[in-house]
């Protein structure tokens, strides 16, 4: 059983400057709900209740969001506006949140290693909250991956087919299809140029990782951009057949980019009508 979900949220969100000078990227809302809350709700939908958050400087708003604001509660008590808080109240009452800080931004792999004290020696999920996923009323992406983990008991990455011209934005996998939409990964490359890309199967911001990943990250040298890339560490697991790639069911929006953010806003607005 997977109980814990790690959220690496220490990045600077430079593509959203100046908005992200003081507001964490993960707190930008799609309609009225911050990206981070969508992520936590997806983890809850997958049966997880322990949220382990790797933060950085100027991310305090995330901690405040998953806490009670007594002043607002007092102001709106007994009015219709209480309805706006039903969702977040449920999240706060059902989950525990723990935090640790990544002092220097040394990459996603390093951020995950920073979360080790919050995770311990058990398999765990990772959500990058700026990848917003939706699968309507059916299982969310993480819930789909938890079911797969029960079968394969190894690390799992969520993938989708991207336009071949866009491989430079993603970790790209190659593997053998073992079931419909499920691959045993042989090779992975971080952000390849389209001409060097193995396939157009791109890793998105959902992972299930086995805890041996922490020792592997410790032994992994910085890769592309001088950062410790999670793709490089996963390659060590893949070399012994321990990584599955899963073409998830649902839609994903890259809310770390302005285009994806606007697309998600329009999508959720139309859904709410
Ligand atoms: P991104 O590179 O997409 O996020 O990292 P960013 O750096 O915040 O955004 P831009 O490119 O400057 O606009 C993917 C995820 O990994 C986290 C980020 O917070 C984001 O959720 N991350 C990345 C860390 O937590 N620590 C790091 O050192 C690097």
XYZ file of C-alpha atoms and ligand atoms in Angstrom:
302
model
C 0.000 0.000 0.000
C 1.274 3.478 -0.842
C 0.523 5.977 1.911
C 2.725 8.933 1.167
C 2.918 11.456 -1.631
C 5.914 13.747 -2.117
C 5.464 17.190 -3.665
C 8.694 18.864 -4.805
C 7.719 22.543 -4.878
C 11.043 24.277 -4.354
C 11.489 25.499 -7.954
C 11.448 29.217 -8.771
C 8.667 29.135 -11.378
C 10.548 31.661 -13.503
C 8.186 31.241 -16.446
C 5.501 32.918 -14.343
C 7.472 35.957 -13.230
C 6.547 38.458 -11.966
C 3.576 36.527 -10.476
C 5.950 34.057 -8.806
C 8.116 36.682 -7.100
C 6.098 36.305 -3.906
C 3.455 33.685 -4.760
C 4.543 30.068 -5.240
C 3.760 28.746 -8.720
C 1.854 25.877 -7.101
C -0.515 28.388 -5.458
C -1.655 29.900 -8.769
C -5.335 29.014 -9.130
C -7.189 27.266 -11.899
C -10.558 28.954 -11.326
C -10.621 29.287 -7.520
C -8.464 26.310 -6.513
C -4.655 26.407 -6.328
C -2.717 23.875 -8.420
C -1.340 22.399 -5.222
C -4.801 21.518 -3.917
C -5.653 19.729 -7.169
C -2.501 17.648 -6.638
C -3.301 16.817 -3.018
C -6.844 15.814 -3.986
C -5.449 13.498 -6.667
C -3.220 11.845 -4.049
C -6.221 11.452 -1.725
C -8.188 9.909 -4.579
C -5.352 7.348 -4.806
C -5.729 6.455 -1.109
C -2.889 8.575 0.297
C -3.213 10.754 3.366
C 0.377 11.746 4.194
C 1.612 14.649 2.108
C 5.368 15.255 2.229
C 6.257 18.645 0.812
C 9.736 19.751 -0.224
C 9.576 23.526 -0.122
C 11.934 26.414 -0.642
C 12.092 30.045 0.319
C 8.933 32.144 -0.303
C 6.679 29.081 -0.273
C 4.999 29.797 3.065
C 1.636 30.315 1.384
C 1.502 26.551 0.741
C 1.742 25.785 4.469
C -0.886 28.408 5.236
C -3.253 27.006 2.614
C -3.299 23.588 4.285
C -4.058 25.064 7.690
C -7.123 26.694 9.246
C -7.488 30.449 8.771
C -9.464 31.351 11.906
C -10.052 34.956 10.858
C -11.731 33.952 7.585
C -13.640 31.134 9.298
C -14.946 33.663 11.828
C -15.896 36.208 9.136
C -17.961 33.844 6.986
C -19.420 31.621 9.717
C -23.121 30.986 9.117
C -23.101 32.532 5.589
C -23.350 30.844 2.171
C -19.673 31.598 1.661
C -18.824 28.682 3.925
C -19.509 26.490 0.880
C -16.314 27.800 -0.717
C -14.303 26.124 2.031
C -15.943 22.676 2.017
C -13.271 21.114 -0.231
C -10.219 22.463 1.568
C -11.713 21.679 5.003
C -12.062 18.053 3.936
C -8.470 17.960 2.703
C -7.170 19.423 5.971
C -9.189 17.056 8.132
C -8.205 13.893 6.226
C -4.505 14.486 5.554
C -1.342 15.267 7.425
C 1.199 17.645 5.916
C 4.879 17.679 6.690
C 7.501 19.965 5.223
C 11.214 20.122 4.655
C 13.240 22.717 2.788
C 15.518 22.243 -0.185
C 18.179 24.844 0.503
C 19.692 24.933 -2.995
C 17.842 24.124 -6.224
C 19.946 21.220 -7.437
C 17.282 19.538 -9.526
C 14.267 17.287 -9.181
C 16.347 14.250 -8.140
C 17.946 16.286 -5.377
C 14.534 17.628 -4.290
C 13.256 14.048 -3.987
C 16.302 13.048 -1.929
C 15.659 16.056 0.329
C 12.253 14.512 1.077
C 13.744 11.219 2.288
C 13.313 11.987 6.026
C 9.587 12.546 5.385
C 9.186 9.300 3.427
C 11.443 6.712 5.080
C 11.843 3.191 3.733
C 8.618 2.668 1.810
C 7.344 3.096 -1.767
C 5.867 6.537 -2.376
C 4.239 8.701 -5.013
C 5.524 11.964 -6.451
C 3.325 14.686 -7.905
C 4.619 17.741 -9.729
C 1.658 19.981 -9.045
C 2.238 22.158 -12.094
C 1.264 19.160 -14.231
C -2.470 19.218 -13.664
C -4.264 15.961 -14.512
C -7.961 15.245 -14.842
C -9.867 12.088 -15.591
C -13.409 13.265 -14.843
C -15.176 11.104 -12.286
C -12.999 8.049 -13.057
C -9.770 7.128 -11.254
C -7.179 9.909 -11.247
C -3.754 9.273 -12.774
C -2.130 8.413 -9.442
C -4.938 5.998 -8.529
C -4.386 4.248 -11.885
C -0.666 4.001 -11.109
C -1.236 2.610 -7.603
C -3.238 -0.246 -9.153
C -0.312 -0.954 -11.479
C 2.129 -0.859 -8.577
C 0.124 -3.615 -6.847
C 0.850 -5.768 -9.896
C 4.450 -4.847 -10.812
C 5.928 -3.693 -7.459
C 8.518 -1.444 -9.085
C 8.943 2.225 -9.955
C 6.371 3.611 -12.387
C 6.416 6.767 -14.509
C 3.358 8.244 -16.206
C 3.889 8.987 -19.898
C 2.070 10.560 -22.792
C 2.776 10.923 -26.483
C 3.986 14.411 -27.284
C 4.560 16.190 -30.543
C 8.064 15.060 -31.671
C 9.148 18.713 -31.846
C 8.575 19.006 -28.078
C 10.871 16.236 -26.781
C 13.311 18.867 -25.493
C 10.914 19.699 -22.674
C 10.653 16.176 -21.228
C 12.352 13.009 -20.085
C 11.816 10.573 -22.981
C 11.584 6.792 -22.544
C 12.059 3.779 -24.750
C 10.847 0.331 -23.802
C 9.032 -2.883 -24.663
C 5.271 -2.828 -24.584
C 4.169 -5.561 -22.153
C 0.476 -4.704 -21.977
C -1.691 -2.176 -23.776
C -0.136 1.209 -22.879
C 2.349 -0.319 -20.415
C 6.073 -0.473 -21.193
C 9.068 -2.020 -19.473
C 11.590 0.813 -19.766
C 15.019 0.103 -21.335
C 16.255 3.612 -21.860
C 15.524 7.173 -20.813
C 17.016 10.478 -21.887
C 16.434 13.866 -20.287
C 15.231 16.600 -22.639
C 16.685 15.273 -25.929
C 16.707 17.290 -29.131
C 14.005 15.944 -31.477
C 16.646 14.410 -33.766
C 18.152 12.453 -30.856
C 14.855 11.441 -29.208
C 14.349 7.684 -28.773
C 10.547 7.977 -29.068
C 7.901 10.617 -28.429
C 6.854 9.001 -25.115
C 7.342 11.741 -22.540
C 7.402 11.431 -18.756
C 4.920 13.726 -17.035
C 4.835 14.793 -13.397
C 3.551 11.600 -11.770
C 5.806 8.889 -10.370
C 5.681 5.952 -8.026
C 9.147 5.255 -6.671
C 10.580 2.425 -4.625
C 12.726 3.624 -1.699
C 16.018 2.268 -3.102
C 15.834 5.386 -5.297
C 17.278 7.441 -2.418
C 20.601 5.554 -2.381
C 20.716 5.717 -6.177
C 20.208 9.500 -6.124
C 23.002 9.832 -3.549
C 25.297 8.019 -6.009
C 24.166 9.945 -9.104
C 26.326 12.745 -10.446
C 24.714 15.976 -11.692
C 23.554 15.619 -15.306
C 21.933 18.010 -17.778
C 22.030 21.620 -16.520
C 24.287 20.641 -13.598
C 21.204 19.278 -11.785
C 20.589 15.816 -10.353
C 17.980 14.553 -12.779
C 15.458 11.970 -11.627
C 15.600 10.490 -15.149
C 19.279 9.569 -14.658
C 18.552 7.828 -11.347
C 15.562 5.991 -12.773
C 17.840 4.729 -15.536
C 19.753 2.769 -12.881
C 16.520 1.027 -11.855
C 15.490 0.570 -15.500
C 18.787 -1.180 -16.285
C 17.612 -4.096 -14.126
C 14.044 -4.000 -15.446
C 12.582 -2.141 -12.489
C 10.803 0.746 -14.194
C 7.401 0.609 -15.860
C 6.043 3.434 -18.020
C 2.299 3.872 -18.108
C 0.234 5.718 -20.702
C -2.342 7.130 -18.326
C -6.028 7.715 -18.981
C -7.088 11.335 -18.760
C -5.898 14.789 -19.710
C -2.783 16.620 -18.601
C -2.131 20.341 -18.656
C 1.365 21.773 -18.384
C 0.456 24.556 -15.978
C 4.137 25.455 -15.593
C 3.753 27.176 -18.974
C 1.422 30.074 -19.718
C -0.223 28.263 -22.657
C -0.976 25.144 -20.578
C -2.227 27.246 -17.704
C -4.702 29.112 -19.919
C -5.789 25.851 -21.571
C -6.468 24.306 -18.124
C -8.387 27.377 -17.012
C -10.644 27.211 -20.084
C -11.121 23.452 -19.698
C -12.102 23.602 -16.014
C -14.273 26.662 -16.613
C -16.217 24.819 -19.335
C -16.506 21.746 -17.070
C -17.968 23.886 -14.296
C -20.812 25.199 -16.510
P 10.493 22.910 -13.273
O 11.807 23.217 -13.840
O 9.362 22.603 -14.168
O 9.970 24.066 -12.304
O 10.698 21.737 -12.209
P 10.523 25.484 -11.994
O 12.015 25.494 -11.961
O 9.819 25.922 -10.751
O 9.911 26.333 -13.202
P 10.568 27.324 -14.270
O 11.146 26.448 -15.333
O 11.591 28.182 -13.558
O 9.405 28.143 -14.740
C 9.783 20.666 -12.080
C 9.320 20.523 -10.646
O 10.415 20.189 -9.792
C 10.487 21.085 -8.710
C 9.750 22.335 -9.154
O 9.192 23.019 -8.023
C 8.676 21.783 -10.067
O 7.539 21.337 -9.333
N 11.913 21.302 -8.405
C 12.814 21.454 -9.427
C 12.338 21.351 -7.094
O 11.524 21.218 -6.140
N 13.674 21.542 -6.836
C 14.592 21.706 -7.831
O 15.783 21.870 -7.528
C 14.138 21.652 -9.154
